Short mmCIF file of C-alpha atoms in Angstrom, two decimals:
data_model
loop_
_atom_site.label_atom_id
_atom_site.label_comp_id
_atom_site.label_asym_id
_atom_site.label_seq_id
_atom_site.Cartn_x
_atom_site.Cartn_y
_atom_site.Cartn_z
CA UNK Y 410 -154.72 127.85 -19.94
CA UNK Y 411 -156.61 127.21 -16.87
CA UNK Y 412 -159.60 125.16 -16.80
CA UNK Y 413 -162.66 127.00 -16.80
CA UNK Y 414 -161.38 130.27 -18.59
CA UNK Y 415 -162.44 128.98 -22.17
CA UNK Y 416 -165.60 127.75 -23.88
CA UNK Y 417 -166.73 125.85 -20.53
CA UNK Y 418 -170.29 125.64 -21.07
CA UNK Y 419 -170.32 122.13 -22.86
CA UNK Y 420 -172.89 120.08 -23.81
CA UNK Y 421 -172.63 116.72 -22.00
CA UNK Y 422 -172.79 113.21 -24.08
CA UNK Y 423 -175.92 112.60 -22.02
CA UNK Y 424 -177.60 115.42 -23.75
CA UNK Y 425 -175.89 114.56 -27.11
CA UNK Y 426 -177.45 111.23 -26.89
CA UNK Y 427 -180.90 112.31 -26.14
CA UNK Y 428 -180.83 115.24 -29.09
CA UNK Y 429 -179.51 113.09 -31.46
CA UNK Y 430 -182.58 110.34 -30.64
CA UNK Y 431 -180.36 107.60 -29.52
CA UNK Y 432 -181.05 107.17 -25.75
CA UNK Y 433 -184.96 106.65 -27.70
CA UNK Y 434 -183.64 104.61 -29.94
CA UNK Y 435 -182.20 102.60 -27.17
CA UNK Y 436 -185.12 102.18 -25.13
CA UNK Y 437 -186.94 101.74 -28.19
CA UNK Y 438 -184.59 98.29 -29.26
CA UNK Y 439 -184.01 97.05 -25.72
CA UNK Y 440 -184.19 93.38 -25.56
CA UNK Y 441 -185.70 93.07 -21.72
CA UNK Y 442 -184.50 94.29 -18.39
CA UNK Y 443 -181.34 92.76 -17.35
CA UNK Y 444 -181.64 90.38 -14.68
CA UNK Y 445 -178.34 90.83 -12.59
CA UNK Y 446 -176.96 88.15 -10.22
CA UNK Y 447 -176.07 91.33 -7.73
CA UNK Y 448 -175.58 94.87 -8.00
CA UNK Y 449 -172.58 96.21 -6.21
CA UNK Y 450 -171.87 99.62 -5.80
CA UNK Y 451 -168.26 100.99 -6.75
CA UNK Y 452 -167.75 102.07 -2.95
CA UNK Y 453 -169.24 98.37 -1.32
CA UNK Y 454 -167.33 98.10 2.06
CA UNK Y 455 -165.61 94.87 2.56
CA UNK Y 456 -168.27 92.12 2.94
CA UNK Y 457 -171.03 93.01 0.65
CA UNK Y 458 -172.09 90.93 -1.64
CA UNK Y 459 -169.54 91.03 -4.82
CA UNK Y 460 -170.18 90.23 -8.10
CA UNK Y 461 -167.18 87.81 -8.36
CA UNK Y 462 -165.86 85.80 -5.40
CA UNK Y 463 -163.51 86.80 -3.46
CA UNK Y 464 -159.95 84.71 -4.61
CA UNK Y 465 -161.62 83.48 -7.31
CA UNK Y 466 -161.00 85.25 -10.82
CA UNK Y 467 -162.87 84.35 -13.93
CA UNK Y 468 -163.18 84.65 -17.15
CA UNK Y 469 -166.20 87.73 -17.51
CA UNK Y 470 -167.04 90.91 -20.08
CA UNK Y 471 -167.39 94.28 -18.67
CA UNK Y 472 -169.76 96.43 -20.41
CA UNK Y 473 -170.31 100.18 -19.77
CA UNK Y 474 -173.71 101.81 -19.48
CA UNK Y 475 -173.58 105.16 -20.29
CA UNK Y 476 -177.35 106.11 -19.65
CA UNK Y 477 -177.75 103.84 -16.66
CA UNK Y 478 -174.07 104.58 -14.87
CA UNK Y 479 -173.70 101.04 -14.30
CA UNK Y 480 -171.17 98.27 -15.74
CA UNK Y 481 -172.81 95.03 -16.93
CA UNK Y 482 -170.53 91.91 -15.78
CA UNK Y 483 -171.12 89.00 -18.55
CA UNK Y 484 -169.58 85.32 -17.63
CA UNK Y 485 -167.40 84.65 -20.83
CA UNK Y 486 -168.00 81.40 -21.32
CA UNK Y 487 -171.92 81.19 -20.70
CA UNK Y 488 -171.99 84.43 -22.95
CA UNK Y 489 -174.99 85.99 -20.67
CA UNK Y 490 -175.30 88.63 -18.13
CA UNK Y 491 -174.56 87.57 -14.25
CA UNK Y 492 -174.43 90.99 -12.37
CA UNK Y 493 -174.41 94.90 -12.38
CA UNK Y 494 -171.37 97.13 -10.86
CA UNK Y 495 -172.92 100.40 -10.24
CA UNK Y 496 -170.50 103.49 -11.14
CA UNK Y 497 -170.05 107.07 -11.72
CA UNK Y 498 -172.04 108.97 -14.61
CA UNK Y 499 -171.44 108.09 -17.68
CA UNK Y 500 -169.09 105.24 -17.99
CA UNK Y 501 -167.78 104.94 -21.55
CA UNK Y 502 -164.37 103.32 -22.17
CA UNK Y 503 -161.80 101.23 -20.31
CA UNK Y 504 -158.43 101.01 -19.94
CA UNK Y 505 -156.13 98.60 -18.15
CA UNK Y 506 -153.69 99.98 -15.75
CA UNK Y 507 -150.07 99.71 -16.39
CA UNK Y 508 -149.96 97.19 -13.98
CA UNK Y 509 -151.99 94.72 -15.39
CA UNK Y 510 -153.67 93.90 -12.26
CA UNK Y 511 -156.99 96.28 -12.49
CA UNK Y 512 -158.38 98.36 -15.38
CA UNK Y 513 -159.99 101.94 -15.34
CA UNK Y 514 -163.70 103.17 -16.26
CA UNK Y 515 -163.63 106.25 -17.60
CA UNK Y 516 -166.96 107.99 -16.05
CA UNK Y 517 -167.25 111.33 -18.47
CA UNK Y 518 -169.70 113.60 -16.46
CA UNK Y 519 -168.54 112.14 -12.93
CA UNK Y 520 -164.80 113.69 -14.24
CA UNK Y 521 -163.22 110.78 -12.63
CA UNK Y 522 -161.44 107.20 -13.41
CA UNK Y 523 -162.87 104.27 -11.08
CA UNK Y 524 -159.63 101.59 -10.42
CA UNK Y 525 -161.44 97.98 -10.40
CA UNK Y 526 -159.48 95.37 -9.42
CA UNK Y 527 -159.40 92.39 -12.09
CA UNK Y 528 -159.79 89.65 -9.15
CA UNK Y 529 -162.53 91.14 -7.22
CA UNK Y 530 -164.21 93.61 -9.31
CA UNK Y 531 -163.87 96.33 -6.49
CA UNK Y 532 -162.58 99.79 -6.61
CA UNK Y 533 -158.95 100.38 -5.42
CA UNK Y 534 -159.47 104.24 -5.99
CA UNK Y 535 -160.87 107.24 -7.63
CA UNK Y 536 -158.81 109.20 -9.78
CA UNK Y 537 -160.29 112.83 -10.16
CA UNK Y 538 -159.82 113.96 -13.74
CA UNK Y 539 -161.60 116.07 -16.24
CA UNK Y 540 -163.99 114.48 -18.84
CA UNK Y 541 -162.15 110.84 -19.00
CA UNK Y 542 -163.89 110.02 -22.48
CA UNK Y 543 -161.25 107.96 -23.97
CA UNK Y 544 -157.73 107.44 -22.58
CA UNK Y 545 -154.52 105.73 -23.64
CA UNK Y 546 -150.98 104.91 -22.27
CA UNK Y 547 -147.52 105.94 -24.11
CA UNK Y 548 -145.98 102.95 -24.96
CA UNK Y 549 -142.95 103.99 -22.00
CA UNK Y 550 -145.65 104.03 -19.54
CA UNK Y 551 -144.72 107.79 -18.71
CA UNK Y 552 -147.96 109.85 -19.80
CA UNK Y 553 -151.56 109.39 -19.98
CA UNK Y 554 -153.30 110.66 -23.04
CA UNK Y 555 -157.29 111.86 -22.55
CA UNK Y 556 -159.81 113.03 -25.20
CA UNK Y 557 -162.14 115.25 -23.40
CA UNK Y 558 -165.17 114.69 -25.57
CA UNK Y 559 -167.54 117.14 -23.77
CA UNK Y 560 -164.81 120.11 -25.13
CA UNK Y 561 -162.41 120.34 -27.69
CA UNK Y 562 -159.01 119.11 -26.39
CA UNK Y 563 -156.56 116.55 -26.02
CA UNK Y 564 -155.25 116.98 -22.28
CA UNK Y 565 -151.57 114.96 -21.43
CA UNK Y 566 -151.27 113.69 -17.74
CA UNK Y 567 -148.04 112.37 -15.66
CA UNK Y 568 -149.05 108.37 -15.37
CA UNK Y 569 -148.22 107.93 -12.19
CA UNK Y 570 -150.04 111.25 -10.40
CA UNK Y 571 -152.43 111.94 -12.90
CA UNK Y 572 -151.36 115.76 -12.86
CA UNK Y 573 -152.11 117.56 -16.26
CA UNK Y 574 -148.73 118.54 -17.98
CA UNK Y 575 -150.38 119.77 -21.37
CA UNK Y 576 -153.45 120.49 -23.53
CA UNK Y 577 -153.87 120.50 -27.06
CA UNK Y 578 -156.68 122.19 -28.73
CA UNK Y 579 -157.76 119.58 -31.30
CA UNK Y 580 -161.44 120.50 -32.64
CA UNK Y 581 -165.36 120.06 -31.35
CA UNK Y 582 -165.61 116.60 -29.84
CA UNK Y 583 -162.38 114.26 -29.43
CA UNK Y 584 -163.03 110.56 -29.45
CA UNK Y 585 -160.82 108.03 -30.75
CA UNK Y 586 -157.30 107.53 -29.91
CA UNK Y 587 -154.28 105.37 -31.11
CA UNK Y 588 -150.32 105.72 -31.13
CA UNK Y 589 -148.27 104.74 -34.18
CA UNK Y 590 -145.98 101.91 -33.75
CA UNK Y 591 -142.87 103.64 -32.57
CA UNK Y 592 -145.04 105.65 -30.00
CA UNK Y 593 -143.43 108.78 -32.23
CA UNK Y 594 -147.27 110.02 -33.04
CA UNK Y 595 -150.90 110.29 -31.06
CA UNK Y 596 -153.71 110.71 -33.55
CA UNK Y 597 -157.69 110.95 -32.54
CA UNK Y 598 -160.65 111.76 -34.04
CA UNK Y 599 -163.19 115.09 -33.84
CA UNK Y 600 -166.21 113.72 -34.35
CA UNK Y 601 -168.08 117.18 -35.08
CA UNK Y 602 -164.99 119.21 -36.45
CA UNK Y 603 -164.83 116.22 -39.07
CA UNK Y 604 -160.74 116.22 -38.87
CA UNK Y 605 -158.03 113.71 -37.57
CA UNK Y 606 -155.40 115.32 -35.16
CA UNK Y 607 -152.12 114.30 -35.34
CA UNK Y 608 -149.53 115.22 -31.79
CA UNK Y 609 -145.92 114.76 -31.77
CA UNK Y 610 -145.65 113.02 -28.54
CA UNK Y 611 -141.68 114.40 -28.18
CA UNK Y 612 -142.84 118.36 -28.61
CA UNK Y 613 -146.22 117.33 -26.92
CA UNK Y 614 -147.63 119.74 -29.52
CA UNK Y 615 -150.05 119.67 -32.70
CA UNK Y 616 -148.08 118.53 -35.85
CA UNK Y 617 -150.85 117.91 -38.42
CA UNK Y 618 -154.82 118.47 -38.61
CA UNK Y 619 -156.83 116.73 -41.52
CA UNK Y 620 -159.79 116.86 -43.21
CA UNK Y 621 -161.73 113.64 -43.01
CA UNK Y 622 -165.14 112.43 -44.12
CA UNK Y 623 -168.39 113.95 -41.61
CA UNK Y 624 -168.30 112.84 -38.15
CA UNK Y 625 -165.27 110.61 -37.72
CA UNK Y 626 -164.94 107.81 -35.03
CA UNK Y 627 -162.59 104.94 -34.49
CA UNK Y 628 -158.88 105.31 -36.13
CA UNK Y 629 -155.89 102.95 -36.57
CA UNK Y 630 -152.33 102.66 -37.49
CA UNK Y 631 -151.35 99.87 -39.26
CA UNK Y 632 -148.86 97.44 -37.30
CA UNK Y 633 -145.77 98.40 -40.04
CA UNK Y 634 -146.35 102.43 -39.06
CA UNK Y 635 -147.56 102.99 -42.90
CA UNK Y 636 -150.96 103.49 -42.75
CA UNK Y 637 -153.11 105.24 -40.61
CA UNK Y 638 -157.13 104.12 -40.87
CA UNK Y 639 -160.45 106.37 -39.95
CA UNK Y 640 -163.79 104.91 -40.01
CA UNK Y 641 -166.49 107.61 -40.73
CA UNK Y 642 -170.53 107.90 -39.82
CA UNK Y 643 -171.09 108.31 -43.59
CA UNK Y 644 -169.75 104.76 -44.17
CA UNK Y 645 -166.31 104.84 -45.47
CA UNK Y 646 -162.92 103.91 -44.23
CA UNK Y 647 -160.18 106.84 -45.12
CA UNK Y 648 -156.19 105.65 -45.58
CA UNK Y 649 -153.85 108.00 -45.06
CA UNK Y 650 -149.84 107.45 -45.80
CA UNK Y 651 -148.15 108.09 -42.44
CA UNK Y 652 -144.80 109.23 -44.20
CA UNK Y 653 -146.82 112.89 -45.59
CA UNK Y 654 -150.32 112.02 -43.71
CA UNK Y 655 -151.73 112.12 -47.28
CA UNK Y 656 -155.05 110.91 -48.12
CA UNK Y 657 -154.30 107.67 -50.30
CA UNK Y 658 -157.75 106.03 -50.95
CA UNK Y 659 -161.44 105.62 -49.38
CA UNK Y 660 -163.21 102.22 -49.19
CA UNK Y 661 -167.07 101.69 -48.37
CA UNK Y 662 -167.74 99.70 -44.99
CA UNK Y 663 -171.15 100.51 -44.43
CA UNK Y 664 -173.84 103.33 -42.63
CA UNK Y 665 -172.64 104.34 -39.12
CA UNK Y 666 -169.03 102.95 -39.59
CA UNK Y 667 -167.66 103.28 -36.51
CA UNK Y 668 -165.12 101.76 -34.46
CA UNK Y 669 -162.15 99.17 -35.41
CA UNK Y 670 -160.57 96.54 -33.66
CA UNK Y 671 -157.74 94.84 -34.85
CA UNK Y 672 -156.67 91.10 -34.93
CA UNK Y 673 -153.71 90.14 -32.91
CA UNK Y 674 -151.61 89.92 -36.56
CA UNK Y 675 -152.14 93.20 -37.60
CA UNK Y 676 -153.88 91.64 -40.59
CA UNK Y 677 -157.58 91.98 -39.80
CA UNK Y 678 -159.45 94.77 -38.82
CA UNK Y 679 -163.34 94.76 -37.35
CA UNK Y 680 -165.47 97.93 -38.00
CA UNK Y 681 -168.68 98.39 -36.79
CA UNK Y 682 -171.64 99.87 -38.93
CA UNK Y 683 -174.01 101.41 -36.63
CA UNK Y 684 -176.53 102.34 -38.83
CA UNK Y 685 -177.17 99.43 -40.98
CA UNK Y 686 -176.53 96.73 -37.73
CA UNK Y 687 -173.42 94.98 -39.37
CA UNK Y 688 -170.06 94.50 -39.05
CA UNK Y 689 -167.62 94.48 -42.00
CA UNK Y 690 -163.83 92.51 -42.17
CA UNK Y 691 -161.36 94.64 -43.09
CA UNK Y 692 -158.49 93.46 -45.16
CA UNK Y 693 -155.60 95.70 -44.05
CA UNK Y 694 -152.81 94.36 -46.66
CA UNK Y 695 -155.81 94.58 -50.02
CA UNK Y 696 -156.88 97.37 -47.88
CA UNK Y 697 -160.37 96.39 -48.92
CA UNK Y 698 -163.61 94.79 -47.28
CA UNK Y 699 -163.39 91.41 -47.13
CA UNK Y 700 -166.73 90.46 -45.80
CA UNK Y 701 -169.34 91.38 -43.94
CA UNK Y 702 -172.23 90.04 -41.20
CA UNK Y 703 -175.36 91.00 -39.25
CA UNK Y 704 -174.93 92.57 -35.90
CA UNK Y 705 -177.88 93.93 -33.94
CA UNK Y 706 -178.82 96.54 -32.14
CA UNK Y 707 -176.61 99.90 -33.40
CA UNK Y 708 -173.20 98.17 -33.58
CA UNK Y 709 -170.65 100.38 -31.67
CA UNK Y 710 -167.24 99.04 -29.72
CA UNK Y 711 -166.01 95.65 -30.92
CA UNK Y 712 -163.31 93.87 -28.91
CA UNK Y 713 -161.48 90.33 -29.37
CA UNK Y 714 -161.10 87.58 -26.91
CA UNK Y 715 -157.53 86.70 -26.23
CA UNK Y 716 -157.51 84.08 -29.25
CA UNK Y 717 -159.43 86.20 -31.34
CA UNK Y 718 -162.32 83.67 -31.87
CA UNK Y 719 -164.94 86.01 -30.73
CA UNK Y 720 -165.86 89.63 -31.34
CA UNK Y 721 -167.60 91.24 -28.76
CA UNK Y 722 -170.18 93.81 -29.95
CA UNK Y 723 -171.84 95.97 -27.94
CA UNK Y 724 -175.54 97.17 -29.41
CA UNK Y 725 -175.62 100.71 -28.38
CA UNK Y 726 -179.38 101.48 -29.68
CA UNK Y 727 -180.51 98.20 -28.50
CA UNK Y 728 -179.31 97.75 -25.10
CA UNK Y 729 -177.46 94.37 -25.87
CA UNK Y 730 -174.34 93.32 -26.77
CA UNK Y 731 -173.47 90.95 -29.00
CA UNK Y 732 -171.00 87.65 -29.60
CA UNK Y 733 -169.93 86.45 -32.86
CA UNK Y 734 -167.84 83.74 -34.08
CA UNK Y 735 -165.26 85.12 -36.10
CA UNK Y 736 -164.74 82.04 -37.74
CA UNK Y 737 -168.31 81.86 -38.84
CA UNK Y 738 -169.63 85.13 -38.68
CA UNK Y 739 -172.09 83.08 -36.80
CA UNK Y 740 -174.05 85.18 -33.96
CA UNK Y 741 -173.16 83.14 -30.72
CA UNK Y 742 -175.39 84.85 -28.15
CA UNK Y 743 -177.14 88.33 -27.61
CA UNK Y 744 -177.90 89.51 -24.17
CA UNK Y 745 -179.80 92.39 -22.69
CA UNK Y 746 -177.60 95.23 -20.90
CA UNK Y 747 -178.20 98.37 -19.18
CA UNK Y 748 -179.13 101.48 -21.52
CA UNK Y 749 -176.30 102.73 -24.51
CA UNK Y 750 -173.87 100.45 -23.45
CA UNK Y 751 -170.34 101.60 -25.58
CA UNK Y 752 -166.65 99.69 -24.07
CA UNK Y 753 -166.45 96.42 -23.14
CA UNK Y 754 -163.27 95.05 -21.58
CA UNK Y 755 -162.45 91.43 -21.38
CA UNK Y 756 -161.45 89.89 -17.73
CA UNK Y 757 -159.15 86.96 -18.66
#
């Protein structure tokens, strides 16, 4: 069906954000204006001032701004902020490139992907595409999977031209994504239809929709294929058996659990708690919570560094994000951002 002839009158995650009280909340928490090193503007000509070197590549954080359009470049080692990238509207997520060599920031209301280049920070292109909320790779590299979260589909795009070969109608606001092992399955989230979808990716077509607790947000399969994970606002983890997608067992995490990241093993899974500002381990073999430690500012996307020392947190009421040692659970830094930051992507 053609965009435009269905339900296009959405509300944008700009509005969301300021009905639900969270863009407040935000401003409300924020730990200072950012002081950035330089601000560079997605389109600088060659010969501006960049926020990395040119030639030189280090180790830095990208964090996305959703209410200022801007990404917040953090040096990785000094764990504090050293310069802005300005971007479309409403950068959420990243994604590298198949390539390896840049990684994509998926600007929602701009309905475009920005290609940064991992060694200069600068955009190689601009890939036009509707509502980029969250996007993911097959595991062959063919297809592109995209949540639009601003409408109530799951749209499938060629990799390499970017041209939309299907959409799925999955329910009211798509946001999480993950494949299964075997690439056989694509599940995501619908964060106000309060369901998981589940697409065959060799029909391309809907296979399974289930009920999950109110407003569910970040989901995983477990690395063996038999488990499938969904973290809930209302503070409880749901496991589902992959072989019937049966509901097996919920476990408590805390208010606001939100998104997961998961340790290079398999083994360990991170969840945010946005609502109570913690962070809970996740024991995926006991399939229980391990432990659990302070995170401020409205916990929201966690990612690892490379040897899974740190956890990245960004602090999407208070304008910060976080670094924790994940050997400690000690709080290593917390730095001011732009406003409702959400992805971070690590520059290694």
């Amino acid at each position: 069906m053609p965009v435009g002839s269905r339900r296009l009158r959405p509300i944008t995650r700009r509005d969301f954000l300021r009905r639900s009280g969270l863009a407040a909340a935000g401003l409300a928490g924020a730990a200072g204006a950012l002081r950035p090193g330089a601000a560079l503007s997605a389109g600088a000509p060659p010969g501006s001032r960049t926020a990395v070197p040119a030639g030189e590549r280090r180790s830095v954080a990208l964090i996305a701004n959703s209410m200022s359009d801007t990404l917040t470049v953090a040096d990785a080692h000094r764990l504090e902020p050293v310069s802005v990238i300005k971007v479309g509207r409403e950068p959420h997520k990243f994604r590298q490139t198949r390539d390896g060599q840049a990684v994509y920031s998926c600007n929602t209301t701009s309905n475009e992907m920005l290609e940064i280049d991992l060694a200069t920070l600068r955009v190689r292109r601009r890939i036009p595409i509707l509502d980029p909320y969250n996007v993911l790779f097959t595991h062959d590299g063919r297809y592109l999977y995209k949540v639009a979260y601003r409408y109530d589909f799951v749209e499938i795009h060629d990799a390499e031209t970017f041209r939309r070969l299907k959409r799925v109608t999955t329910g009211r606001q798509p946001s999480h994504v993950w494949f299964s092992p075997d690439g056989r399955w694509f599940v995501n989230t619908n964060q106000h239809a309060n369901t998981v979808t589940v697409i065959d990716t060799r029909t391309m077509a809907l296979a399974h929709r289930l009920g999950v607790d109110p407003e569910p947000a970040g989901i995983q399969i477990s690395r063996d294929g038999q488990y499938m994970f969904v973290a809930s606002h209302v503070g409880t983890i749901s496991v589902f058996a992959t072989d019937e997608w049966k509901l097996v067992r919920k476990v408590h995490s805390g208010k606001g659990a939100h998104e997961m990241v998961a340790t290079s093993d398999g083994r360990t899974i991170y969840v945010t708690n946005r609502y109570e500002n913690s962070a809970s381990v996740f024991d995926v073999q006991a399939q229980r919570i391990a432990a659990k430690f302070p995170v401020p500012g409205g916990p929201d996307m966690p990612m690892l560094s490379t040897d899974g020392s740190r956890l990245w947190v960004s602090g999407r009421f208070g304008n910060t994000t976080t670094v924790v040692d994940t050997r400690t659970f000690r709080i290593l830094n917390t730095f001011p951002t732009g406003h409702s930051p959400h992805g971070i992507f690590l520059v290694t």
